[in-house]
Amino acid sequence: MATTTTMSHQAIGSIVSHRPFKASQFLKEPLNVPMKFRPKRFKIEATASQISVVDNTFLSPSKNRPQEYKKKSNEAALILIRHGESLWNEKNLFTGCVDVPLTQKGVGEAIEAGKKISNIPVDLIFTSSLIRAQMTAMLAMTQHRRKKVPIILHNESVKAKTWSHVFSEETRKQSIPVIAAWQLNERMYGELQGLNKKETAERYGTQQVHEWRRSYEIPPPKGESLEMCAERAVAYFEDNIKPELASGNNVMIAAHGNSLRSIIMYLDDLTSQEVTTLDLSTGVPLLYIFKEGKFMKRGSPVGPTEAGVYAYTKRLAQYREKLDAASQATLD
Ligand SMILES: O=C(O)[C@H](O)COP(=O)(O)O
């Protein structure tokens, strides 16, 4: 079924661009995206009065970060975290691209997530452009043993980039670049955004609402199907995140239930049937290792504090030993 979706300002999410532009200019045809993720029917037409997004294709992250951030290794860690509970998760409302902050419980979940990954190296963070994902990333990093400072790279204009430049080499070494990308936003839930999930199921039927929420191909009214969400999220992952992993940079992605489901579908090579049963809890970090062009799942911690249930690789174990040695040296 070929349909064209025209999105309003809610479609992509947040933030600012005062320059007139067509959002379609940011949806490049991805070159390396597998057939199942190539845009088939995804077309956005909007002007700046209807839509506003972070122009984060203006400067691509890997090309514009200083050399110091780049390093080589034959293995890299990839952490995926769905944001902690938001105010609309608490109220059981469809949220989609509406920009809602974390609840107190969500803040706690983000901090607990941070404890679980506190021994895993992180060189670079990608978040969506929505505050609940950004809060989660920042709160999680407060718990990291390496104590680097996450710094948002503002690439939306040359001026923003220049003004947020860090001049001290020493300080730069102690920081982690954070790149916010609207392509990692939650799926646009269309006319369901702001509706109560239980009431919607009562009105339209449990089966219909389940299809809107979990099927791969069926979009909610005027919203994005998981397939459409994958077309932007997986393309972004392939174009901007995978090259970082291939260069040995350890990456954390803080994003959303459905943008992460689409990325996990790609990483685990799930079928459109298998992905219907994939459901992500808030604030639980998943770990993958990227090695020799392949993604290997290393599990997800179940305990509240310890990362030990991850299947550590030798390199991760060495990193942890270094952290232990550094803490011991501080105590001595
Ligand atoms: O956007 C939302 O409402 C949630 O973040 C994800 O909702 P879902 O579990 O209904 O897909």
Short mmCIF file of C-alpha atoms and ligand atoms in Angstrom, two decimals:
data_model
loop_
_atom_site.label_atom_id
_atom_site.label_comp_id
_atom_site.label_asym_id
_atom_site.label_seq_id
_atom_site.Cartn_x
_atom_site.Cartn_y
_atom_site.Cartn_z
CA MET A 1 0.00 0.00 0.00
CA ALA A 2 1.75 3.15 -1.15
CA THR A 3 0.95 6.23 0.86
CA THR A 4 2.54 9.61 1.22
CA THR A 5 2.81 11.12 4.65
CA THR A 6 2.86 14.85 5.08
CA MET A 7 4.01 15.78 8.54
CA SER A 8 3.25 18.78 10.69
CA HIS A 9 5.55 20.45 13.20
CA GLN A 10 4.98 17.54 15.56
CA ALA A 11 6.33 15.15 13.01
CA ILE A 12 10.00 15.29 13.58
CA GLY A 13 10.20 16.80 16.97
CA SER A 14 11.96 19.68 18.22
CA ILE A 15 14.23 22.55 18.23
CA VAL A 16 15.12 25.37 16.04
CA SER A 17 15.94 26.42 12.62
CA HIS A 18 14.85 29.88 11.67
CA ARG A 19 16.08 29.55 8.13
CA PRO A 20 13.44 28.54 5.62
CA PHE A 21 14.05 25.04 4.36
CA LYS A 22 12.31 21.98 3.11
CA ALA A 23 12.57 19.12 5.54
CA SER A 24 12.83 16.76 2.58
CA GLN A 25 16.32 18.10 1.94
CA PHE A 26 17.47 16.32 5.09
CA LEU A 27 16.14 12.97 4.06
CA LYS A 28 18.96 11.86 1.82
CA GLU A 29 18.63 8.54 0.08
CA PRO A 30 20.91 6.37 2.20
CA LEU A 31 23.51 4.57 0.16
CA ASN A 32 24.26 1.54 2.28
CA VAL A 33 20.91 0.83 3.82
CA PRO A 34 19.59 -2.67 3.23
CA MET A 35 16.60 -2.91 0.90
CA LYS A 36 14.15 -3.47 3.70
CA PHE A 37 15.05 -0.07 5.19
CA ARG A 38 15.18 1.96 1.98
CA PRO A 39 12.55 4.65 1.72
CA LYS A 40 9.64 3.34 -0.29
CA ARG A 41 6.86 5.64 0.62
CA PHE A 42 8.34 8.11 3.00
CA LYS A 43 8.09 11.65 1.86
CA ILE A 44 8.00 14.74 3.99
CA GLU A 45 7.02 18.09 2.66
CA ALA A 46 7.06 21.00 5.02
CA THR A 47 8.33 24.50 5.32
CA ALA A 48 9.90 26.10 8.36
CA SER A 49 6.50 27.43 9.41
CA GLN A 50 5.21 23.88 9.71
CA ILE A 51 8.23 22.08 10.95
CA SER A 52 11.45 22.73 12.77
CA VAL A 53 14.31 20.35 13.22
CA VAL A 54 17.95 20.40 14.17
CA ASP A 55 19.92 20.80 11.00
CA ASN A 56 22.35 18.14 12.04
CA THR A 57 23.17 17.04 8.55
CA PHE A 58 24.63 20.50 8.05
CA LEU A 59 27.84 19.21 9.53
CA SER A 60 28.30 15.49 9.76
CA PRO A 61 29.47 14.38 13.23
CA SER A 62 32.46 12.33 12.21
CA LYS A 63 33.82 14.87 9.75
CA ASN A 64 33.58 17.76 12.15
CA ARG A 65 34.83 16.40 15.40
CA PRO A 66 38.43 17.15 16.25
CA GLN A 67 41.02 14.48 15.54
CA GLU A 68 41.56 13.95 19.25
CA TYR A 69 38.18 12.27 19.49
CA LYS A 70 39.07 9.78 16.81
CA LYS A 71 40.97 6.60 17.55
CA LYS A 72 41.55 3.17 16.16
CA SER A 73 40.69 -0.23 17.56
CA ASN A 74 39.38 -3.43 16.06
CA GLU A 75 36.49 -3.56 18.50
CA ALA A 76 33.98 -1.05 19.84
CA ALA A 77 31.16 -1.09 22.39
CA LEU A 78 27.68 0.07 21.51
CA ILE A 79 25.26 0.85 24.33
CA LEU A 80 21.58 1.43 23.58
CA ILE A 81 19.36 3.00 26.24
CA ARG A 82 15.69 3.80 26.02
CA HIS A 83 15.01 6.95 28.03
CA GLY A 84 13.71 6.72 31.61
CA GLU A 85 10.01 7.11 32.38
CA SER A 86 8.59 10.38 31.01
CA LEU A 87 5.69 12.40 32.36
CA TRP A 88 3.51 11.04 29.57
CA ASN A 89 4.65 7.43 30.13
CA GLU A 90 3.43 7.95 33.69
CA LYS A 91 0.06 9.22 32.43
CA ASN A 92 -0.09 6.43 29.81
CA LEU A 93 -0.39 8.89 26.91
CA PHE A 94 0.91 8.30 23.40
CA THR A 95 3.94 10.58 23.27
CA GLY A 96 5.71 10.08 19.95
CA CYS A 97 7.55 13.27 18.97
CA VAL A 98 6.06 15.45 21.71
CA ASP A 99 8.95 16.76 23.81
CA VAL A 100 8.18 15.65 27.37
CA PRO A 101 10.69 15.49 30.26
CA LEU A 102 11.42 12.62 32.66
CA THR A 103 9.49 12.01 35.87
CA GLN A 104 11.31 11.66 39.17
CA LYS A 105 11.14 7.89 38.62
CA GLY A 106 12.62 8.39 35.13
CA VAL A 107 15.47 10.40 36.61
CA GLY A 108 16.16 7.51 39.00
CA GLU A 109 16.03 4.99 36.13
CA ALA A 110 18.56 7.03 34.14
CA ILE A 111 20.89 7.15 37.13
CA GLU A 112 20.54 3.38 37.66
CA ALA A 113 21.23 2.82 33.96
CA GLY A 114 24.37 4.92 34.36
CA LYS A 115 25.56 2.71 37.22
CA LYS A 116 25.12 -0.38 35.05
CA ILE A 117 27.31 1.00 32.28
CA SER A 118 29.77 2.78 34.54
CA ASN A 119 32.57 0.35 33.58
CA ILE A 120 31.94 0.38 29.83
CA PRO A 121 33.94 2.87 27.74
CA VAL A 122 31.99 5.68 26.08
CA ASP A 123 33.73 7.99 23.57
CA LEU A 124 30.74 9.47 21.84
CA ILE A 125 27.04 9.86 22.63
CA PHE A 126 24.14 10.11 20.20
CA THR A 127 20.74 11.15 21.46
CA SER A 128 17.51 12.12 19.79
CA SER A 129 16.61 15.78 19.77
CA LEU A 130 14.01 15.14 22.51
CA ILE A 131 14.68 16.15 26.10
CA ARG A 132 13.75 12.79 27.69
CA ALA A 133 16.55 11.06 25.75
CA GLN A 134 19.02 13.87 26.42
CA MET A 135 18.23 13.92 30.15
CA THR A 136 18.74 10.15 30.26
CA ALA A 137 22.14 10.38 28.56
CA MET A 138 23.34 13.18 30.80
CA LEU A 139 22.09 11.62 34.03
CA ALA A 140 23.56 8.24 33.11
CA MET A 141 26.96 9.80 32.46
CA THR A 142 27.05 11.37 35.93
CA GLN A 143 27.54 7.79 37.20
CA HIS A 144 30.36 6.83 34.85
CA ARG A 145 33.63 6.01 36.61
CA ARG A 146 35.72 7.77 33.98
CA LYS A 147 34.07 11.09 34.98
CA LYS A 148 34.30 12.66 31.56
CA VAL A 149 31.95 15.57 30.88
CA PRO A 150 29.38 15.11 28.12
CA ILE A 151 29.30 18.21 25.92
CA ILE A 152 26.58 18.84 23.35
CA LEU A 153 28.02 19.70 19.95
CA HIS A 154 25.88 22.45 18.49
CA ASN A 155 26.02 21.99 14.76
CA GLU A 156 22.82 23.77 13.81
CA SER A 157 24.72 26.77 12.42
CA VAL A 158 28.31 27.88 11.93
CA LYS A 159 27.88 30.43 14.73
CA ALA A 160 26.49 27.88 17.17
CA LYS A 161 29.38 25.58 16.36
CA THR A 162 31.97 28.33 16.80
CA TRP A 163 30.50 29.59 20.06
CA SER A 164 30.41 26.16 21.67
CA HIS A 165 34.00 25.37 20.75
CA VAL A 166 36.26 24.17 23.57
CA PHE A 167 39.72 25.69 23.28
CA SER A 168 41.55 23.91 26.09
CA GLU A 169 43.12 20.66 24.91
CA GLU A 170 43.17 19.36 28.46
CA THR A 171 39.45 20.02 28.88
CA ARG A 172 38.64 18.50 25.52
CA LYS A 173 40.34 15.26 26.51
CA GLN A 174 38.08 15.14 29.55
CA SER A 175 34.89 15.55 27.56
CA ILE A 176 32.57 13.30 25.54
CA PRO A 177 30.90 14.80 22.47
CA VAL A 178 27.12 14.50 22.40
CA ILE A 179 25.32 14.65 19.06
CA ALA A 180 21.57 15.22 19.03
CA ALA A 181 19.81 13.90 15.94
CA TRP A 182 16.10 14.17 15.15
CA GLN A 183 16.42 10.99 13.10
CA LEU A 184 16.66 9.10 16.42
CA ASN A 185 13.42 10.63 17.71
CA GLU A 186 10.50 8.47 18.78
CA ARG A 187 8.22 7.43 15.91
CA MET A 188 5.66 10.11 15.12
CA TYR A 189 2.44 8.74 16.62
CA GLY A 190 0.23 10.98 14.47
CA GLU A 191 -3.30 11.54 15.69
CA LEU A 192 -2.67 9.29 18.69
CA GLN A 193 -0.20 11.73 20.28
CA GLY A 194 -1.65 12.95 23.58
CA LEU A 195 -4.38 10.26 23.72
CA ASN A 196 -4.59 7.82 26.60
CA LYS A 197 -3.46 4.32 25.52
CA LYS A 198 -6.08 2.45 27.53
CA GLU A 199 -8.93 4.68 26.34
CA THR A 200 -7.70 4.38 22.76
CA ALA A 201 -7.75 0.57 23.04
CA GLU A 202 -11.30 0.73 24.44
CA ARG A 203 -12.37 2.94 21.56
CA TYR A 204 -10.65 1.26 18.61
CA GLY A 205 -10.15 -2.26 20.00
CA THR A 206 -7.13 -3.91 21.57
CA GLN A 207 -6.11 -5.64 18.35
CA GLN A 208 -6.13 -2.43 16.28
CA VAL A 209 -4.13 -0.53 18.90
CA HIS A 210 -1.68 -3.41 19.22
CA GLU A 211 -1.12 -3.28 15.44
CA TRP A 212 -0.53 0.47 15.55
CA ARG A 213 1.93 0.05 18.43
CA ARG A 214 3.83 -3.09 17.49
CA SER A 215 3.39 -4.03 13.85
CA TYR A 216 6.15 -3.20 11.38
CA GLU A 217 4.13 -1.92 8.45
CA ILE A 218 0.91 -0.46 9.82
CA PRO A 219 1.16 3.25 10.67
CA PRO A 220 -1.04 4.84 13.32
CA PRO A 221 -3.41 7.45 11.80
CA LYS A 222 -1.26 10.17 10.20
CA GLY A 223 1.83 8.83 11.96
CA GLU A 224 4.88 6.71 11.21
CA SER A 225 4.87 2.93 11.07
CA LEU A 226 7.92 1.22 12.53
CA GLU A 227 9.06 0.74 8.95
CA MET A 228 8.94 4.50 8.31
CA CYS A 229 10.75 5.16 11.59
CA ALA A 230 13.43 2.65 10.52
CA GLU A 231 13.91 4.46 7.23
CA ARG A 232 15.29 7.49 9.05
CA ALA A 233 16.75 5.92 12.24
CA VAL A 234 18.59 3.05 10.54
CA ALA A 235 19.80 5.30 7.72
CA TYR A 236 21.20 7.67 10.36
CA PHE A 237 22.79 4.76 12.19
CA GLU A 238 24.43 3.47 9.02
CA ASP A 239 25.64 6.87 7.84
CA ASN A 240 26.78 8.40 11.14
CA ILE A 241 27.11 5.85 13.93
CA LYS A 242 28.45 2.71 12.29
CA PRO A 243 31.49 4.54 10.85
CA GLU A 244 32.37 5.70 14.38
CA LEU A 245 32.18 2.13 15.67
CA ALA A 246 34.25 0.97 12.71
CA SER A 247 36.93 3.49 13.77
CA GLY A 248 37.00 1.98 17.26
CA ASN A 249 34.94 4.63 19.02
CA ASN A 250 32.68 3.35 21.79
CA VAL A 251 29.19 4.78 21.34
CA MET A 252 26.14 5.22 23.55
CA ILE A 253 22.76 5.92 21.94
CA ALA A 254 20.03 7.30 24.21
CA ALA A 255 16.78 7.21 22.29
CA HIS A 256 13.25 5.80 22.29
CA GLY A 257 11.21 2.62 22.34
CA ASN A 258 10.52 2.57 18.63
CA SER A 259 13.59 4.25 17.13
CA LEU A 260 15.65 1.73 19.12
CA ARG A 261 13.37 -1.18 18.12
CA SER A 262 14.08 -0.32 14.50
CA ILE A 263 17.83 -0.17 15.15
CA ILE A 264 17.76 -3.47 17.08
CA MET A 265 15.80 -5.03 14.22
CA TYR A 266 18.68 -4.02 11.96
CA LEU A 267 21.44 -5.13 14.38
CA ASP A 268 19.82 -8.51 15.17
CA ASP A 269 18.48 -9.00 11.66
CA LEU A 270 14.95 -9.56 12.94
CA THR A 271 12.07 -10.16 10.57
CA SER A 272 9.05 -7.89 10.48
CA GLN A 273 7.21 -10.65 12.35
CA GLU A 274 9.89 -11.06 15.04
CA VAL A 275 10.05 -7.34 15.77
CA THR A 276 6.39 -7.29 16.81
CA THR A 277 7.32 -9.02 20.07
CA LEU A 278 10.29 -6.74 20.80
CA ASP A 279 9.43 -4.37 23.63
CA LEU A 280 12.01 -2.21 25.43
CA SER A 281 11.73 -1.19 29.06
CA THR A 282 12.64 2.32 30.09
CA GLY A 283 16.17 2.83 31.35
CA VAL A 284 17.64 -0.61 30.65
CA PRO A 285 20.95 -0.42 28.77
CA LEU A 286 21.72 -3.04 26.12
CA LEU A 287 25.29 -3.78 25.12
CA TYR A 288 26.60 -4.80 21.70
CA ILE A 289 30.17 -5.28 20.51
CA PHE A 290 31.04 -4.28 16.97
CA LYS A 291 33.89 -6.33 15.61
CA GLU A 292 34.97 -7.27 12.10
CA GLY A 293 31.87 -5.67 10.64
CA LYS A 294 29.48 -7.64 12.85
CA PHE A 295 27.31 -6.74 15.84
CA MET A 296 27.33 -9.17 18.76
CA LYS A 297 24.79 -8.83 21.53
CA ARG A 298 26.45 -9.00 24.95
CA GLY A 299 23.30 -8.89 27.04
CA SER A 300 21.63 -6.51 29.35
CA PRO A 301 22.19 -6.26 33.09
CA VAL A 302 19.29 -7.28 35.28
CA GLY A 303 20.66 -6.26 38.66
CA PRO A 304 20.24 -2.68 39.82
CA THR A 305 23.89 -1.76 40.06
CA GLU A 306 26.26 -4.18 38.45
CA ALA A 307 27.40 -4.47 34.87
CA GLY A 308 28.77 -7.97 35.57
CA VAL A 309 25.99 -9.76 33.73
CA TYR A 310 27.26 -8.31 30.51
CA ALA A 311 29.49 -10.78 28.73
CA TYR A 312 32.65 -8.68 28.84
CA THR A 313 35.16 -8.96 26.05
CA LYS A 314 38.89 -8.99 26.87
CA ARG A 315 39.09 -5.34 25.88
CA LEU A 316 36.19 -4.35 28.16
CA ALA A 317 37.76 -6.32 31.01
CA GLN A 318 41.03 -4.44 30.47
CA TYR A 319 39.21 -1.13 30.49
CA ARG A 320 37.59 -2.04 33.78
CA GLU A 321 40.94 -3.07 35.24
CA LYS A 322 42.31 0.35 34.30
CA LEU A 323 39.41 2.05 36.05
CA ASP A 324 39.97 -0.12 39.13
CA ALA A 325 43.67 0.72 39.12
CA ALA A 326 42.92 4.44 38.79
CA SER A 327 40.44 4.32 41.72
CA GLN A 328 42.96 2.38 43.81
CA ALA A 329 45.67 4.95 43.02
CA THR A 330 43.32 7.73 44.19
CA LEU A 331 42.68 5.90 47.46
CA ASP A 332 46.40 5.17 48.12
O1 LIG B 1 5.62 7.37 22.25
C1 LIG B 1 5.19 6.69 23.18
O2 LIG B 1 4.04 6.78 23.62
C2 LIG B 1 6.11 5.71 23.86
O3 LIG B 1 7.33 6.27 24.03
C3 LIG B 1 6.24 4.44 23.07
O4 LIG B 1 5.01 3.98 22.97
P1 LIG B 1 4.59 2.50 22.54
O5 LIG B 1 5.11 1.55 23.58
O6 LIG B 1 3.11 2.60 22.52
O7 LIG B 1 5.16 2.26 21.18
#
